[in-house]
Amino acid sequence: MRLGKFGVFAIAALLAGTAELSGAAQSAVVRSDVRTRQLEYEIGAALLRLPYYDVFDSLAYEVAGKGLVRLSGQVRTGWLKNDAERAVKRVRGVDTVINDIEILPPSLGDDRIRLAVYRSLFADSSLYRYALGANPSIRIIVKNGRVTLEGLVNSPMDKTMAGFKAREVWGVFGVTNNLVVEKS
């Protein structure tokens, strides 16, 4: 097939327009990712500022769509569940919040285990730094005598040590170690 001078320019213009369009689409995706990351940051900050959110509660969130946020995790009190939802609803860009946060059942036995695991973990000289600050990086969740460790640690050894320390507490039926090792 032979193209005249005009045909070559038309194809070149068409290809340039397609490349330009894909570049515009790519920059729209990048802007969308930046907005999503900003929204995630603001949601995380709002949750961390909750006054009664402590080492024995665990909150998570997912930006599921445009303006839709799904909250999950486990907390000891109903008001923390409600406060988390209200705090996330106040974040600009959030339209709908689905609150799937579980309220842990009240139990004196679980309360005793929480404190004993806390002491066991953070009395250890290699793990005490994870309890420092307003928002400890290790969360201790206890439900019906079963302990779940959530959060972030610096090394695989710290993750293993935390699991061992939680298992040695009297009355613990099982330990799920969901700690994540921070990548350097």
JSON list of C-alpha atoms in Angstrom, two decimals, residues 66-136:
[
{"chain": "A", "resi": 66, "resn": "LYS", "atom": "CA", "xyz": [-13.89, 6.75, 45.24]},
{"chain": "A", "resi": 67, "resn": "GLY", "atom": "CA", "xyz": [-14.74, 8.13, 48.67]},
{"chain": "A", "resi": 68, "resn": "LEU", "atom": "CA", "xyz": [-15.38, 4.64, 50.12]},
{"chain": "A", "resi": 69, "resn": "VAL", "atom": "CA", "xyz": [-13.37, 3.49, 53.15]},
{"chain": "A", "resi": 70, "resn": "ARG", "atom": "CA", "xyz": [-13.69, 0.12, 54.91]},
{"chain": "A", "resi": 71, "resn": "LEU", "atom": "CA", "xyz": [-12.59, 0.00, 58.57]},
{"chain": "A", "resi": 72, "resn": "SER", "atom": "CA", "xyz": [-11.59, -3.28, 60.19]},
{"chain": "A", "resi": 73, "resn": "GLY", "atom": "CA", "xyz": [-9.74, -4.50, 63.25]},
{"chain": "A", "resi": 74, "resn": "GLN", "atom": "CA", "xyz": [-10.54, -5.27, 66.85]},
{"chain": "A", "resi": 75, "resn": "VAL", "atom": "CA", "xyz": [-11.10, -2.90, 69.76]},
{"chain": "A", "resi": 76, "resn": "ARG", "atom": "CA", "xyz": [-12.04, -3.33, 73.41]},
{"chain": "A", "resi": 77, "resn": "THR", "atom": "CA", "xyz": [-14.73, -0.65, 73.56]},
{"chain": "A", "resi": 78, "resn": "GLY", "atom": "CA", "xyz": [-17.73, 0.36, 71.49]},
{"chain": "A", "resi": 79, "resn": "TRP", "atom": "CA", "xyz": [-16.95, 4.06, 71.75]},
{"chain": "A", "resi": 80, "resn": "LEU", "atom": "CA", "xyz": [-13.56, 3.54, 70.07]},
{"chain": "A", "resi": 81, "resn": "LYS", "atom": "CA", "xyz": [-15.33, 1.82, 67.19]},
{"chain": "A", "resi": 82, "resn": "ASN", "atom": "CA", "xyz": [-17.71, 4.77, 66.86]},
{"chain": "A", "resi": 83, "resn": "ASP", "atom": "CA", "xyz": [-14.95, 7.36, 67.31]},
{"chain": "A", "resi": 84, "resn": "ALA", "atom": "CA", "xyz": [-12.91, 5.72, 64.54]},
{"chain": "A", "resi": 85, "resn": "GLU", "atom": "CA", "xyz": [-15.84, 5.91, 62.14]},
{"chain": "A", "resi": 86, "resn": "ARG", "atom": "CA", "xyz": [-16.53, 9.56, 63.01]},
{"chain": "A", "resi": 87, "resn": "ALA", "atom": "CA", "xyz": [-12.86, 10.50, 62.63]},
{"chain": "A", "resi": 88, "resn": "VAL", "atom": "CA", "xyz": [-12.61, 8.90, 59.20]},
{"chain": "A", "resi": 89, "resn": "LYS", "atom": "CA", "xyz": [-15.88, 10.50, 58.03]},
{"chain": "A", "resi": 90, "resn": "ARG", "atom": "CA", "xyz": [-14.36, 13.92, 58.82]},
{"chain": "A", "resi": 91, "resn": "VAL", "atom": "CA", "xyz": [-11.45, 13.34, 56.42]},
{"chain": "A", "resi": 92, "resn": "ARG", "atom": "CA", "xyz": [-11.90, 15.37, 53.24]},
{"chain": "A", "resi": 93, "resn": "GLY", "atom": "CA", "xyz": [-12.54, 13.04, 50.30]},
{"chain": "A", "resi": 94, "resn": "VAL", "atom": "CA", "xyz": [-14.29, 10.33, 52.33]},
{"chain": "A", "resi": 95, "resn": "ASP", "atom": "CA", "xyz": [-17.98, 9.96, 51.49]},
{"chain": "A", "resi": 96, "resn": "THR", "atom": "CA", "xyz": [-18.87, 6.53, 52.87]},
{"chain": "A", "resi": 97, "resn": "VAL", "atom": "CA", "xyz": [-17.42, 4.49, 55.73]},
{"chain": "A", "resi": 98, "resn": "ILE", "atom": "CA", "xyz": [-18.14, 0.80, 56.15]},
{"chain": "A", "resi": 99, "resn": "ASN", "atom": "CA", "xyz": [-17.36, -0.01, 59.79]},
{"chain": "A", "resi": 100, "resn": "ASP", "atom": "CA", "xyz": [-16.39, -3.68, 60.17]},
{"chain": "A", "resi": 101, "resn": "ILE", "atom": "CA", "xyz": [-14.47, -3.14, 63.42]},
{"chain": "A", "resi": 102, "resn": "GLU", "atom": "CA", "xyz": [-15.08, -5.96, 65.90]},
{"chain": "A", "resi": 103, "resn": "ILE", "atom": "CA", "xyz": [-15.67, -5.16, 69.57]},
{"chain": "A", "resi": 104, "resn": "LEU", "atom": "CA", "xyz": [-13.85, -7.73, 71.71]},
{"chain": "A", "resi": 105, "resn": "PRO", "atom": "CA", "xyz": [-15.96, -9.43, 74.39]},
{"chain": "A", "resi": 106, "resn": "PRO", "atom": "CA", "xyz": [-15.31, -8.19, 77.94]},
{"chain": "A", "resi": 107, "resn": "SER", "atom": "CA", "xyz": [-13.38, -10.73, 79.97]},
{"chain": "A", "resi": 108, "resn": "LEU", "atom": "CA", "xyz": [-11.38, -10.47, 83.19]},
{"chain": "A", "resi": 109, "resn": "GLY", "atom": "CA", "xyz": [-9.25, -13.41, 82.02]},
{"chain": "A", "resi": 110, "resn": "ASP", "atom": "CA", "xyz": [-8.43, -11.67, 78.74]},
{"chain": "A", "resi": 111, "resn": "ASP", "atom": "CA", "xyz": [-7.62, -8.46, 80.65]},
{"chain": "A", "resi": 112, "resn": "ARG", "atom": "CA", "xyz": [-5.17, -10.39, 82.84]},
{"chain": "A", "resi": 113, "resn": "ILE", "atom": "CA", "xyz": [-3.56, -11.95, 79.75]},
{"chain": "A", "resi": 114, "resn": "ARG", "atom": "CA", "xyz": [-3.28, -8.55, 78.03]},
{"chain": "A", "resi": 115, "resn": "LEU", "atom": "CA", "xyz": [-1.33, -7.08, 80.94]},
{"chain": "A", "resi": 116, "resn": "ALA", "atom": "CA", "xyz": [0.83, -10.20, 81.36]},
{"chain": "A", "resi": 117, "resn": "VAL", "atom": "CA", "xyz": [1.73, -10.27, 77.64]},
{"chain": "A", "resi": 118, "resn": "TYR", "atom": "CA", "xyz": [2.47, -6.54, 77.74]},
{"chain": "A", "resi": 119, "resn": "ARG", "atom": "CA", "xyz": [4.83, -7.03, 80.68]},
{"chain": "A", "resi": 120, "resn": "SER", "atom": "CA", "xyz": [6.44, -10.09, 79.11]},
{"chain": "A", "resi": 121, "resn": "LEU", "atom": "CA", "xyz": [7.08, -8.36, 75.78]},
{"chain": "A", "resi": 122, "resn": "PHE", "atom": "CA", "xyz": [8.17, -4.94, 76.88]},
{"chain": "A", "resi": 123, "resn": "ALA", "atom": "CA", "xyz": [10.15, -5.88, 80.00]},
{"chain": "A", "resi": 124, "resn": "ASP", "atom": "CA", "xyz": [12.56, -7.63, 77.61]},
{"chain": "A", "resi": 125, "resn": "SER", "atom": "CA", "xyz": [15.51, -5.35, 76.86]},
{"chain": "A", "resi": 126, "resn": "SER", "atom": "CA", "xyz": [15.42, -6.16, 73.14]},
{"chain": "A", "resi": 127, "resn": "LEU", "atom": "CA", "xyz": [11.70, -5.34, 72.73]},
{"chain": "A", "resi": 128, "resn": "TYR", "atom": "CA", "xyz": [11.04, -2.43, 75.11]},
{"chain": "A", "resi": 129, "resn": "ARG", "atom": "CA", "xyz": [11.61, 0.15, 72.34]},
{"chain": "A", "resi": 130, "resn": "TYR", "atom": "CA", "xyz": [8.43, -1.04, 70.60]},
{"chain": "A", "resi": 131, "resn": "ALA", "atom": "CA", "xyz": [6.35, 0.21, 73.55]},
{"chain": "A", "resi": 132, "resn": "LEU", "atom": "CA", "xyz": [7.78, 3.73, 73.44]},
{"chain": "A", "resi": 133, "resn": "GLY", "atom": "CA", "xyz": [5.77, 6.68, 72.16]},
{"chain": "A", "resi": 134, "resn": "ALA", "atom": "CA", "xyz": [2.09, 7.43, 71.97]},
{"chain": "A", "resi": 135, "resn": "ASN", "atom": "CA", "xyz": [1.42, 4.70, 69.38]},
{"chain": "A", "resi": 136, "resn": "PRO", "atom": "CA", "xyz": [3.39, 1.52, 70.05]}
]
